[in-house]
Short mmCIF file of C-alpha atoms in Angstrom, two decimals:
data_model
loop_
_atom_site.label_atom_id
_atom_site.label_comp_id
_atom_site.label_asym_id
_atom_site.label_seq_id
_atom_site.Cartn_x
_atom_site.Cartn_y
_atom_site.Cartn_z
CA UNK A 9 -8.68 -13.72 -69.98
CA UNK A 10 -9.75 -16.87 -67.84
CA UNK A 11 -5.99 -17.06 -66.66
CA UNK A 12 -5.72 -13.79 -65.29
CA UNK A 13 -8.99 -14.21 -63.20
CA UNK A 14 -7.73 -17.43 -61.84
CA UNK A 15 -4.64 -15.59 -60.84
CA UNK A 16 -6.48 -13.06 -59.15
CA UNK A 17 -8.58 -15.47 -57.43
CA UNK A 18 -5.61 -16.97 -55.76
CA UNK A 19 -3.60 -13.59 -55.33
CA UNK A 20 -6.30 -11.42 -53.68
CA UNK A 21 -6.72 -13.61 -50.44
CA UNK A 22 -3.18 -14.28 -50.35
CA UNK A 23 -2.56 -10.58 -50.29
CA UNK A 24 -5.22 -9.81 -47.79
CA UNK A 25 -3.61 -12.29 -45.30
CA UNK A 26 -0.19 -10.73 -45.85
CA UNK A 27 -1.63 -7.36 -45.18
CA UNK A 28 -3.48 -8.57 -41.98
CA UNK A 29 -0.19 -9.98 -40.66
CA UNK A 30 1.46 -6.78 -41.16
CA UNK A 31 -0.93 -4.76 -39.16
CA UNK A 32 -0.11 -6.54 -35.88
CA UNK A 33 0.14 -4.40 -32.50
CA UNK A 34 2.38 -4.43 -29.37
CA UNK A 35 -0.56 -6.06 -27.60
CA UNK A 36 1.59 -9.23 -26.53
CA UNK A 37 4.51 -8.70 -24.22
CA UNK A 38 7.99 -9.47 -25.43
CA UNK A 39 10.65 -10.68 -23.25
CA UNK A 40 11.94 -7.34 -23.44
CA UNK A 41 8.87 -5.91 -21.91
CA UNK A 42 8.92 -8.02 -18.95
CA UNK A 43 11.02 -7.58 -15.83
CA UNK A 44 11.27 -9.35 -12.68
CA UNK A 45 11.28 -7.50 -9.40
CA UNK A 46 12.17 -8.20 -5.98
CA UNK A 47 9.71 -6.37 -3.79
CA UNK A 48 11.59 -5.73 0.32
CA UNK A 49 9.33 -6.22 3.17
CA UNK A 50 9.12 -2.56 4.03
CA UNK A 51 8.65 0.71 2.60
CA UNK A 52 10.99 3.63 2.64
CA UNK A 53 10.59 7.67 3.09
CA UNK A 54 11.08 9.21 -0.40
CA UNK A 55 10.18 12.34 -2.11
CA UNK A 56 8.63 12.50 -5.48
CA UNK A 57 6.42 15.37 -6.24
CA UNK A 58 5.74 15.47 -2.40
CA UNK A 59 6.98 13.32 0.52
CA UNK A 60 5.82 9.33 0.18
CA UNK A 61 6.37 6.05 1.08
CA UNK A 62 8.27 4.02 -1.69
CA UNK A 63 8.39 0.26 -2.48
CA UNK A 64 12.32 -0.85 -2.20
CA UNK A 65 12.98 -2.99 -5.24
CA UNK A 66 15.86 -4.84 -6.74
CA UNK A 67 15.83 -6.66 -10.07
CA UNK A 68 18.91 -9.26 -8.99
CA UNK A 69 19.19 -10.57 -5.09
CA UNK A 70 23.02 -9.28 -5.28
CA UNK A 71 21.83 -5.31 -5.89
CA UNK A 72 21.02 -2.98 -3.18
CA UNK A 73 17.38 -1.86 -2.88
CA UNK A 74 16.26 1.23 -4.54
CA UNK A 75 13.35 3.45 -4.31
CA UNK A 76 10.43 2.73 -6.43
CA UNK A 77 8.41 5.64 -7.50
CA UNK A 78 5.54 4.21 -9.53
CA UNK A 79 3.01 1.84 -8.83
CA UNK A 80 2.40 -1.45 -10.30
CA UNK A 81 -1.05 -1.89 -11.23
CA UNK A 82 -2.71 -5.29 -9.96
CA UNK A 83 -0.12 -5.43 -7.10
CA UNK A 84 -1.25 -5.22 -3.33
CA UNK A 85 1.74 -4.79 -1.23
CA UNK A 86 1.60 -5.87 2.43
CA UNK A 87 4.11 -4.94 4.84
CA UNK A 88 6.01 -7.66 6.23
CA UNK A 89 6.24 -9.73 3.16
CA UNK A 90 9.26 -10.26 0.52
CA UNK A 91 7.83 -10.57 -3.04
CA UNK A 92 9.11 -11.76 -6.23
CA UNK A 93 7.21 -10.42 -9.21
CA UNK A 94 6.91 -10.64 -12.92
CA UNK A 95 5.98 -7.32 -14.14
CA UNK A 96 5.12 -6.01 -17.59
CA UNK A 97 6.40 -2.45 -18.75
CA UNK A 98 4.96 -0.49 -21.21
CA UNK A 99 6.16 3.11 -22.33
CA UNK A 100 3.73 5.75 -22.42
CA UNK A 101 3.65 8.51 -24.84
CA UNK A 102 3.68 12.00 -23.61
CA UNK A 103 3.23 11.19 -19.43
CA UNK A 104 2.78 14.29 -17.52
CA UNK A 105 5.83 16.16 -16.27
CA UNK A 106 5.14 14.62 -12.65
CA UNK A 107 4.69 10.91 -13.48
CA UNK A 108 6.73 7.90 -14.65
CA UNK A 109 7.10 7.63 -18.69
CA UNK A 110 6.92 3.77 -17.92
CA UNK A 111 3.68 1.62 -16.73
CA UNK A 112 4.04 -1.21 -14.88
CA UNK A 113 1.63 -4.34 -14.72
CA UNK A 114 1.46 -7.34 -12.79
CA UNK A 115 1.94 -10.39 -14.86
CA UNK A 116 2.40 -12.83 -12.03
CA UNK A 117 3.23 -13.12 -8.13
CA UNK A 118 5.99 -15.18 -8.56
CA UNK A 119 6.37 -15.71 -4.48
CA UNK A 120 5.19 -14.03 -1.30
CA UNK A 121 7.73 -14.54 1.91
CA UNK A 122 7.17 -13.70 5.31
CA UNK A 123 10.31 -11.35 6.41
#
């Protein structure tokens, strides 16, 4: 009887620790959830739900500028500057029909260059 109690004393904390490590959340961003954006010095006219101004964004310097219809939370755009941003992307479950299914959050402003 004493040996079962000794085994349980060691096994219960180990099982509890194991259970806690299996319940991790996605709060920490992995490399797959991060992107680097180059944001152009001017916005462009574009049409989402209504006519609006879109940031001009690309992921590589060799690419063409594309319209960026979403916001980047934590980023304040200033015309006349080109930015390099590190951005976290998160999938949004059940987004509104007129909204993006991805949320963009600024991790770090790598550079801001006057153009």
